[in-house]
Coordinates of C-alpha atoms in Angstrom, one line a residue:
Chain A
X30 CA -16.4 -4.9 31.1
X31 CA -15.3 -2.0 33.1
X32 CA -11.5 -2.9 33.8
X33 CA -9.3 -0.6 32.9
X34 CA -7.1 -1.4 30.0
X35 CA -3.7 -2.4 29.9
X36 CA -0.9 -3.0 27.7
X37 CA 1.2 -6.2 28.4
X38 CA 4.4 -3.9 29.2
X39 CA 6.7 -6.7 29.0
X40 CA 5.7 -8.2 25.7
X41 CA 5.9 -5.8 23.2
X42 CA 8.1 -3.3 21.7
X43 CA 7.0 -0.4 19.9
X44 CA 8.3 2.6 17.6
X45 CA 6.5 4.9 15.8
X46 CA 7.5 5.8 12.2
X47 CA 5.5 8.5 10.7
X48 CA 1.9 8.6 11.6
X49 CA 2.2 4.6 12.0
X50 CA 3.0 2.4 15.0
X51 CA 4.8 -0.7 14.7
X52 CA 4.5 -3.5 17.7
X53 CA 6.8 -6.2 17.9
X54 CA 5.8 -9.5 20.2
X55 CA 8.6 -9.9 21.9
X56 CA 7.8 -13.5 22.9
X57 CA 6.5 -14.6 18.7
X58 CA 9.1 -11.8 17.1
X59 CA 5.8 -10.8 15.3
X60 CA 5.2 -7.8 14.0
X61 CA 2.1 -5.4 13.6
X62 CA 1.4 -2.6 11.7
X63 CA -0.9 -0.1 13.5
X64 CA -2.5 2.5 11.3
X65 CA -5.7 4.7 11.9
X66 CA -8.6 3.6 14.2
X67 CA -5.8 0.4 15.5
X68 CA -3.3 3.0 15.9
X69 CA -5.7 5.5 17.4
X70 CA -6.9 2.9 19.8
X71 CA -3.4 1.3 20.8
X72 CA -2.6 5.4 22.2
X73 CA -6.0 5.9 24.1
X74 CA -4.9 2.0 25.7
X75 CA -2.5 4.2 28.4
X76 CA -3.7 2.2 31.5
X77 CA -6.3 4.7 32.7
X78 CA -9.0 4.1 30.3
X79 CA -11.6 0.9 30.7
X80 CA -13.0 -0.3 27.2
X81 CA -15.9 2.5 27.8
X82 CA -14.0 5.4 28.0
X83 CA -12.2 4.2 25.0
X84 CA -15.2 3.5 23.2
X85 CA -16.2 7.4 24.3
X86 CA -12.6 9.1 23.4
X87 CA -12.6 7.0 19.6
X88 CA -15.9 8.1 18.9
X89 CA -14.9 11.9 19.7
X90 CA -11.5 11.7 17.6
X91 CA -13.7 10.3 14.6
X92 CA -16.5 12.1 15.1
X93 CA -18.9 9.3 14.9
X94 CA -21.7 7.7 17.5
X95 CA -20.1 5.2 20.1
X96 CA -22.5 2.8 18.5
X97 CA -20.8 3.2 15.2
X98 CA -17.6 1.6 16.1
X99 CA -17.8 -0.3 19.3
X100 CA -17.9 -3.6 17.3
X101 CA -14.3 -2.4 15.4
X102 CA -13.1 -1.9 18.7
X103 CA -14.1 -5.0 20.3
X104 CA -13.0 -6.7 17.4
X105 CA -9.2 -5.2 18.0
X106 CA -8.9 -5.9 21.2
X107 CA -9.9 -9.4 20.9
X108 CA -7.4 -9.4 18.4
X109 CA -4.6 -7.4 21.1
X110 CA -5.6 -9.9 23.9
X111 CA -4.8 -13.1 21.3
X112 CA -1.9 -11.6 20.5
X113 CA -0.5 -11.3 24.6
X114 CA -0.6 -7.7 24.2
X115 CA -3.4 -6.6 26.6
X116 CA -3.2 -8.1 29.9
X117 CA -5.9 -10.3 31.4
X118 CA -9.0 -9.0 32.9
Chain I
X9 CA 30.5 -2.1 24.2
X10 CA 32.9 -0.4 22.4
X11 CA 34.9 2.6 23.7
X12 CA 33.4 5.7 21.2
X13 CA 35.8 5.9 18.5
X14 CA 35.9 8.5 15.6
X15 CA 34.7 7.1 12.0
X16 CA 38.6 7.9 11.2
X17 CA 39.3 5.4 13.6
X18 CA 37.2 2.9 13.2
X19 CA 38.7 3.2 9.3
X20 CA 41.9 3.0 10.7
X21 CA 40.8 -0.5 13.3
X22 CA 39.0 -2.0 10.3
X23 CA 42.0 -1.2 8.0
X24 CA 44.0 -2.8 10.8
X25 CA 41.9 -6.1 11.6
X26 CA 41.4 -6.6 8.1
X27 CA 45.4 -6.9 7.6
X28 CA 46.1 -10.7 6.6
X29 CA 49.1 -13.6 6.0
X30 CA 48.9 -16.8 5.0
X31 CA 49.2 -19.5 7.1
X32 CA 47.0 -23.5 8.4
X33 CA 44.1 -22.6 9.3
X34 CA 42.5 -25.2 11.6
X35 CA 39.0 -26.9 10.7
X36 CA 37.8 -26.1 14.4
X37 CA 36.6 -23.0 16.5
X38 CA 35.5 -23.5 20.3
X39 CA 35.5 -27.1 20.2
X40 CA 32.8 -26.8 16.8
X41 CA 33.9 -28.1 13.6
X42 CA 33.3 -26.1 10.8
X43 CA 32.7 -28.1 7.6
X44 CA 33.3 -26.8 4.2
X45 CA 31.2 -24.3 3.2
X46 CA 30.1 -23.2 6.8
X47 CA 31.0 -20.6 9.0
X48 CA 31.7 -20.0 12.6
X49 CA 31.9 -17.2 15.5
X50 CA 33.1 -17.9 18.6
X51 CA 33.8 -15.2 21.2
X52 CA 34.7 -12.7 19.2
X53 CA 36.3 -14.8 16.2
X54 CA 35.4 -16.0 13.0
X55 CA 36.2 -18.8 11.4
X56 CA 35.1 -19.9 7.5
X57 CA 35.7 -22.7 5.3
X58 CA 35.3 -22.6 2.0
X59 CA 34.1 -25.3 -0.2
X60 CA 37.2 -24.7 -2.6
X61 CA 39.1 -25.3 0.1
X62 CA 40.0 -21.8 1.1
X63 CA 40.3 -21.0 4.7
X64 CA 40.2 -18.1 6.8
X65 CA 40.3 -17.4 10.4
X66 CA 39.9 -13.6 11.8
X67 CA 41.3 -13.5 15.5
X68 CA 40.5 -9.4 16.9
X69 CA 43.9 -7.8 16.9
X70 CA 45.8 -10.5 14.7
X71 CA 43.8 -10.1 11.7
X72 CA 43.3 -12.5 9.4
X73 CA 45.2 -15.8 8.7
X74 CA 44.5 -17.2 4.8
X75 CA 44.9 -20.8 4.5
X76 CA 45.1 -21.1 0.3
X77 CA 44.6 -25.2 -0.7
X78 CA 46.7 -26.3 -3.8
X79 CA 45.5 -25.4 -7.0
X80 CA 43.0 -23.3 -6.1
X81 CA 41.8 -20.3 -8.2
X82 CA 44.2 -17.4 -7.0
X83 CA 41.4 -15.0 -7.8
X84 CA 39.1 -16.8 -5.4
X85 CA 41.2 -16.0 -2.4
X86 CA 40.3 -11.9 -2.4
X87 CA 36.6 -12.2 -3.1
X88 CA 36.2 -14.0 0.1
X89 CA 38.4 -11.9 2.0
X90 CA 36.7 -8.3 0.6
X91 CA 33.5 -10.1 1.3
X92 CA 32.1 -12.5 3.9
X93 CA 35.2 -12.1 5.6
X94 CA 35.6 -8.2 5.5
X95 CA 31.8 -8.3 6.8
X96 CA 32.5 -10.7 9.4
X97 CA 35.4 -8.6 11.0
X98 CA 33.1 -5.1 10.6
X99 CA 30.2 -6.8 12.3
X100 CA 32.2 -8.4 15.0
X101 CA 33.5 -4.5 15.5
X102 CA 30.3 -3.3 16.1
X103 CA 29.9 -2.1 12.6
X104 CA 26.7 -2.8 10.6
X105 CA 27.2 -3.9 6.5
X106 CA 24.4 -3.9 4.0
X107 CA 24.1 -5.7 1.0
X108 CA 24.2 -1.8 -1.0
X109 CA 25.7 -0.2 -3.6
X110 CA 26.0 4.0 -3.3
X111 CA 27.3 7.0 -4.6
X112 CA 27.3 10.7 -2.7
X113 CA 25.0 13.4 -3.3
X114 CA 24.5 16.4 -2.1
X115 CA 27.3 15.5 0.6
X116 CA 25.6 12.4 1.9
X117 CA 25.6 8.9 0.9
X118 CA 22.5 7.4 -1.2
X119 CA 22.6 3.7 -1.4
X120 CA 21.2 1.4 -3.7
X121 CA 19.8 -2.3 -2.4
X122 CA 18.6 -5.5 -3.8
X123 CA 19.4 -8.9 -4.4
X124 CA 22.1 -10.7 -6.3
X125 CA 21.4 -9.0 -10.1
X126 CA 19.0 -6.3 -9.0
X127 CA 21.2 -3.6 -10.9
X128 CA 23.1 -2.0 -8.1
X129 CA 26.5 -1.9 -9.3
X130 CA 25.4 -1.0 -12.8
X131 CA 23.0 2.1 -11.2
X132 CA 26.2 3.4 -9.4
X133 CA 28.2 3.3 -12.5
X134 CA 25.9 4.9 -14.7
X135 CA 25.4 7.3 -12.3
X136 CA 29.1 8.0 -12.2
X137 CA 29.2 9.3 -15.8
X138 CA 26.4 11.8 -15.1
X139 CA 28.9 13.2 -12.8
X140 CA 28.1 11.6 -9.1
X141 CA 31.0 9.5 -7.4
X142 CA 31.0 6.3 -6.4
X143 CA 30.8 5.8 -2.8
X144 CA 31.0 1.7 -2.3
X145 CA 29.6 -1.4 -4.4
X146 CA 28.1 -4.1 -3.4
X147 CA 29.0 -3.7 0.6
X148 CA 27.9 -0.8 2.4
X149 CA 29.6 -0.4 6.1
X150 CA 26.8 1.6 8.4
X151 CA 28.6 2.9 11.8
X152 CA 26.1 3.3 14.5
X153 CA 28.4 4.8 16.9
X154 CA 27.0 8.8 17.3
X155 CA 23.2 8.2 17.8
X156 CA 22.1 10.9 16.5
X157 CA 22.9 10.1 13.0
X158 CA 23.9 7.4 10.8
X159 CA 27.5 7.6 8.8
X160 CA 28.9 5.1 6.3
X161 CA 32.4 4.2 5.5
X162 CA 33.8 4.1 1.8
X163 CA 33.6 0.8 0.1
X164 CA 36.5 -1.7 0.6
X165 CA 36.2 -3.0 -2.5
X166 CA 36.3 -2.4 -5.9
X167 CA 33.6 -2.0 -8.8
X168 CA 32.5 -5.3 -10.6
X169 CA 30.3 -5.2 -13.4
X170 CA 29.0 -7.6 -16.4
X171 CA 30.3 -7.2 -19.5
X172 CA 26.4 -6.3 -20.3
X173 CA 26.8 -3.3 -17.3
X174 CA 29.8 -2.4 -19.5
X175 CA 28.0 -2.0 -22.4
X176 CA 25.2 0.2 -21.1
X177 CA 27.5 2.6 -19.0
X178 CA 30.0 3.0 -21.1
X179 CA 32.6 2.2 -17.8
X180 CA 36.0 1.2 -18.9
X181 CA 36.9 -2.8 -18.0
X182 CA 40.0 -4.0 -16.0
X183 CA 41.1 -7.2 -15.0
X184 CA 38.8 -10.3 -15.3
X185 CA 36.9 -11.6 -11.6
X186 CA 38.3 -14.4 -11.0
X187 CA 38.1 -17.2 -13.0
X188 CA 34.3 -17.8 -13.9
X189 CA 32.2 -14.8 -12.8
X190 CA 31.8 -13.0 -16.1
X191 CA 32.5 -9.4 -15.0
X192 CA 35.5 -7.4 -15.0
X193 CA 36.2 -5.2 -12.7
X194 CA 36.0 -1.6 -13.5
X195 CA 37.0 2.1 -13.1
X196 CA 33.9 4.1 -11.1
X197 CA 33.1 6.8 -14.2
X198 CA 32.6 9.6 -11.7
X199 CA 35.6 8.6 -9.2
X200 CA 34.9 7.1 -5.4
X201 CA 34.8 9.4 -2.2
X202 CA 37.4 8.1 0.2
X203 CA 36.0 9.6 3.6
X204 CA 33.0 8.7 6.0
X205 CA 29.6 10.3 5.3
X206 CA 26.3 10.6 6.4
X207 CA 23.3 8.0 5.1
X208 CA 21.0 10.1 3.5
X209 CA 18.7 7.1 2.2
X210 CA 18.1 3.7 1.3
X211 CA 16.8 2.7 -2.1
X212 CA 15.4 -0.2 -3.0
X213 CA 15.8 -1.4 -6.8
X214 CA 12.7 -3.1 -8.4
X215 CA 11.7 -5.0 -11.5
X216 CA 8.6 -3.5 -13.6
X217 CA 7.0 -5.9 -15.6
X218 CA 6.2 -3.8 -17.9
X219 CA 9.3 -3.9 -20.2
X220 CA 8.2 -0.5 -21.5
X221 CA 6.9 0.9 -18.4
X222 CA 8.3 4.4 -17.1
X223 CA 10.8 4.2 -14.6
X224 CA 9.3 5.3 -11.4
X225 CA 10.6 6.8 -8.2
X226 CA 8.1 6.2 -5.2
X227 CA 9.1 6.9 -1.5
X228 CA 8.8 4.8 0.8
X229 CA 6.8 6.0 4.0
X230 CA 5.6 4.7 7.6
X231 CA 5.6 0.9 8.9
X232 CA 7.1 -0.2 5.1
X233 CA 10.0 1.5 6.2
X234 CA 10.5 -0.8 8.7
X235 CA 9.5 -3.9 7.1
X236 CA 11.7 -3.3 4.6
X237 CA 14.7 -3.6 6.1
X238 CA 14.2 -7.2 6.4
X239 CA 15.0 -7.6 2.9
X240 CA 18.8 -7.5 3.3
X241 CA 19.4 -11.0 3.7
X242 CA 23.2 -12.3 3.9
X243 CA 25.1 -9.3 6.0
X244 CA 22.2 -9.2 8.5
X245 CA 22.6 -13.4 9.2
X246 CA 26.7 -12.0 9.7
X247 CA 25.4 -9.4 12.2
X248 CA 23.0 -11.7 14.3
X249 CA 25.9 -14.6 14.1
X250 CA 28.7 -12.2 15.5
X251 CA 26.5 -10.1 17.4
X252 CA 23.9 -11.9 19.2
X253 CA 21.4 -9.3 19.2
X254 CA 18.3 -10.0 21.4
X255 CA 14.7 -9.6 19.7
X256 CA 15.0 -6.1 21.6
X257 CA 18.3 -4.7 20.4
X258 CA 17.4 -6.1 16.8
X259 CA 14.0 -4.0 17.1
X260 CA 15.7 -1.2 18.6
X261 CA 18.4 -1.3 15.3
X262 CA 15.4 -1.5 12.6
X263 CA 13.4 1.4 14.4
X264 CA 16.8 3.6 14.3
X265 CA 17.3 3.3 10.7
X266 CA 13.6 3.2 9.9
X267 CA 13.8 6.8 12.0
X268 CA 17.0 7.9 10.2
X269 CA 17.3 7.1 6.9
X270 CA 14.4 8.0 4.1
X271 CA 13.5 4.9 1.7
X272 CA 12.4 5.2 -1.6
X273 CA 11.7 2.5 -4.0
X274 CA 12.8 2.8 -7.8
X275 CA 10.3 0.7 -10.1
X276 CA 12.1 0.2 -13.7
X277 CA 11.4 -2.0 -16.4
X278 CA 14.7 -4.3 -16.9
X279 CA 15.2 -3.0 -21.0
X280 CA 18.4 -1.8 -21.8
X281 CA 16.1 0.7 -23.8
X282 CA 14.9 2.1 -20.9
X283 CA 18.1 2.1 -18.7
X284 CA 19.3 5.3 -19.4
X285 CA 16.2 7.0 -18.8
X286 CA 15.8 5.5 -15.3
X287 CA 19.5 6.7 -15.0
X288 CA 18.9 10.0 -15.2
X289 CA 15.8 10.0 -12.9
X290 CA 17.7 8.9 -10.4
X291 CA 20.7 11.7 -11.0
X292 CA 18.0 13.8 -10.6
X293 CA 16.5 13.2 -7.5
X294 CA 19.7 12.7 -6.3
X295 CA 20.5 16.5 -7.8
X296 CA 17.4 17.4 -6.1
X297 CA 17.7 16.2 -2.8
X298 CA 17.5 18.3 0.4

C-alpha cells in the first residue's frame, strides 16, 4: 500500500464553495459534498502522497495519533476508488 | 459563442427577437413533429404547440410567428408568449432565466424563488409598499456575459397576483389573467426598475409548519449553495433543451452562481397573520444589506 495517490483527473469536476468542496462524477453526474476530514483528505490526495504520508499529514492537521484515524481514511478512499475517482493501484 | 454585447444590447436583441406576427405555424421542426403540448429546438429555433391549439415558432432574427386557432382564449395567447416562449428565445441567446421574482436593494437585484404558489409574486408586492421597487415577477433573465459578475435584466412581464395577494398587500388590481387563472394583474406598489443590475442574491421561499412560527431568515452557506440551485425546475429544462450544455459546462454554470450570488432561505409560516411580519423582515435585510 505504498502507491502514491491519485485523483482520476478525467472523471471529476470540482469547485470549492466556502470551506466545502463539491465533486461531480463526470461519467454518473453525481455529486459529493466534501466537508472536514473528506475534504481535508481530497486536498492532501495531490499525486505526491501514498496512503502513508496521508495517513501522517491528517493526523498532524487534526492533531490526533495516525492510529486514531487510519480506519476513517481507509474507509474514504474505499469509498473514492468505488466512486472512479482515485485511480487504480 | 456570442460576440460580447453590452446588457443594453442584449435588451435591445431580446426586445428585437421577441418582436412577433401572426401567421401558420407548421406542426414540424427538423423533420420532428411536435405534438400538442410539446416543445421543440432545433438549431437554434424553437418551436411549441400548445394544447389549446396555440402555436408559436421563434426563428433567430425573424422573431416570433403566433399561429392563434379559432376560438381560442385571446388572453391565452400573451401568457405563452411572455413565458415559455420569452424564455425559449433568452436561453437560445445565451441568456440564463430563473423561475424568480425580485425587487432592487441597495442598487442590486434580490430575487425571490420557489415553486408554483410559494409566495414570490406576493413577497415582491408587499415589499413594494415598504418602499422597494419591483424588479421582475415570476421570470428572472441572468446574463452571464462579463464573468466577473452576474447582472439581470428587468422583467418582461407584468405583476400577477391572487385576489388573496391583493388582499394582504393592499396592491391595486387591473385587468383579469386570462380567462380562468383567478388573479389580476397588478400595479407593482413601489414602481419597477427598468435597467440591468447586478444579482446580489438568491432567496429561497419556504413553508414553516408551524402556522404561528416566527418568520425566519437563515443563509444559506457552502455545498447547499450549490445543491440548491437544482431546485429551479422549468427554465433550467429550456436552458439544457436550447443549449445543450455538457455535464461540464452545466457544473461549471452552478459553481459560478454558487461563487457569485449569496443564498438565503426565508422560513415563514403560510398565515395571513403572520405575512406582514415576514414582510418587513425581509425589507429589512434587504435595508441592511452590504
Amino acid at each position: 500500500m505504498n502507491d502514491v495517490l491519485k485523483k482520476a483527473e478525467d472523471r471529476f469536476n470540482e469547485t470549492a464553495i466556502d470551506d466545502e468542496v463539491v465533486v461531480m462524477n463526470l461519467d454518473s453526474g453525481d455529486f459529493f459534498s466534501l466537508t472536514g476530514t473528506a475534504g481535508s483528505i481530497w486536498q492532501l490526495i495531490d499525486g505526491s502522497r501514498d496512503r502513508a504520508a496521508v495517513l501522517a499529514a491528517l493526523a498532524a492537521e487534526y492533531g490526533v495519533e495516525p492510529d486514531e484515524i487510519a480506519g476513517d481514511l481507509d474507509a474514504f478512499l474505499a469509498q473514492l476508488r468505488e466512486a472512479g475517482l482515485l485511480t487504480a493501484g | 459563442m456570442s460576440p460580447a454585447r453590452t446588457p443594453e444590447q442584449t435588451m435591445e436583441l431580446l426586445a428585437r427577437e421577441s418582436r412577433w406576427r401572426r401567421g401558420p405555424v407548421p406542426d414540424a421542426l427538423g423533420g420532428t413533429t411536435v405534438p400538442p403540448g410539446h416543445r421543440f429546438v432545433h438549431e437554434g429555433k424553437f418551436l411549441l404547440r400548445c394544447e389549446s391549439g396555440y402555436g408559436y415558432l421563434y426563428v433567430p432574427g425573424e422573431g416570433v410567428t403566433i399561429e392563434r386557432p379559432e376560438g381560442a382564449d385571446p388572453d391565452e395567447e400573451g401568457l405563452w408568449l411572455t413565458g415559455t416562449v420569452y424564455c425559449a428565445i433568452a436561453c437560445l441567446n445565451g441568456l440564463l432565466p430563473i423561475h424568480a421574482s425580485a425587487v432592487v436593494a441597495g442598487g442590486a437585484v434580490h430575487a425571490f424563488t420557489g415553486p408554483s404558489g410559494a409566495g414570490k409574486s406576493t413577497l415582491v408586492a408587499a415589499l413594494g409598499t415598504l418602499g422597494l421597487p419591483m424588479f421582475c415577477d415570476d421570470t428572472l433573465v441572468l446574463d452571464l456575459a462579463d464573468p466577473a459578475r452576474i447582472l439581470c435584466l428587468p422583467g418582461h412581464k407584468r405583476l400577477k397576483l391572487t385576489d388573496h395577494a391583493l388582499a394582504l398587500t393592499g396592491a391595486r388590481a387591473e385587468a383579469p389573467v386570462g380567462a380562468d387563472t383567478g388573479k389580476h394583474y397588478a400595479a407593482p406598489p413601489g414602481g419597477d426598475h427598468a435597467r440591468p443590475l447586478p444579482l446580489a442574491q438568491l432567496v429561497f421561499l419556504e413553508d414553516d409548519d408551524n402556522p404561528d412560527g416566527e418568520p425566519r431568515w437563515e443563509p444559506i452557506a457552502g455545498a447547499e449553495r450549490f445543491a440548491r440551485l437544482a431546485d429551479d425546475h422549468y427554465t433550467q429544462e429550456l436552458y439544457r433543451e436550447a443549449m445543450r450544455p455538457t455535464r461540464v459546462e452545466q457544473f461549471a454554470l452552478r459553481a459560478r452562481i454558487a461563487a457569485q450570488v449569496a443564498m438565503a432561505r426565508l422560513v415563514r409560516p403560510r398565515n395571513s397573520d403572520r405575512f406582514a411580519a415576514s414582510a418587513a423582515l425581509v425589507a429589512d435585510r434587504l435595508r441592511n444589506w452590504e
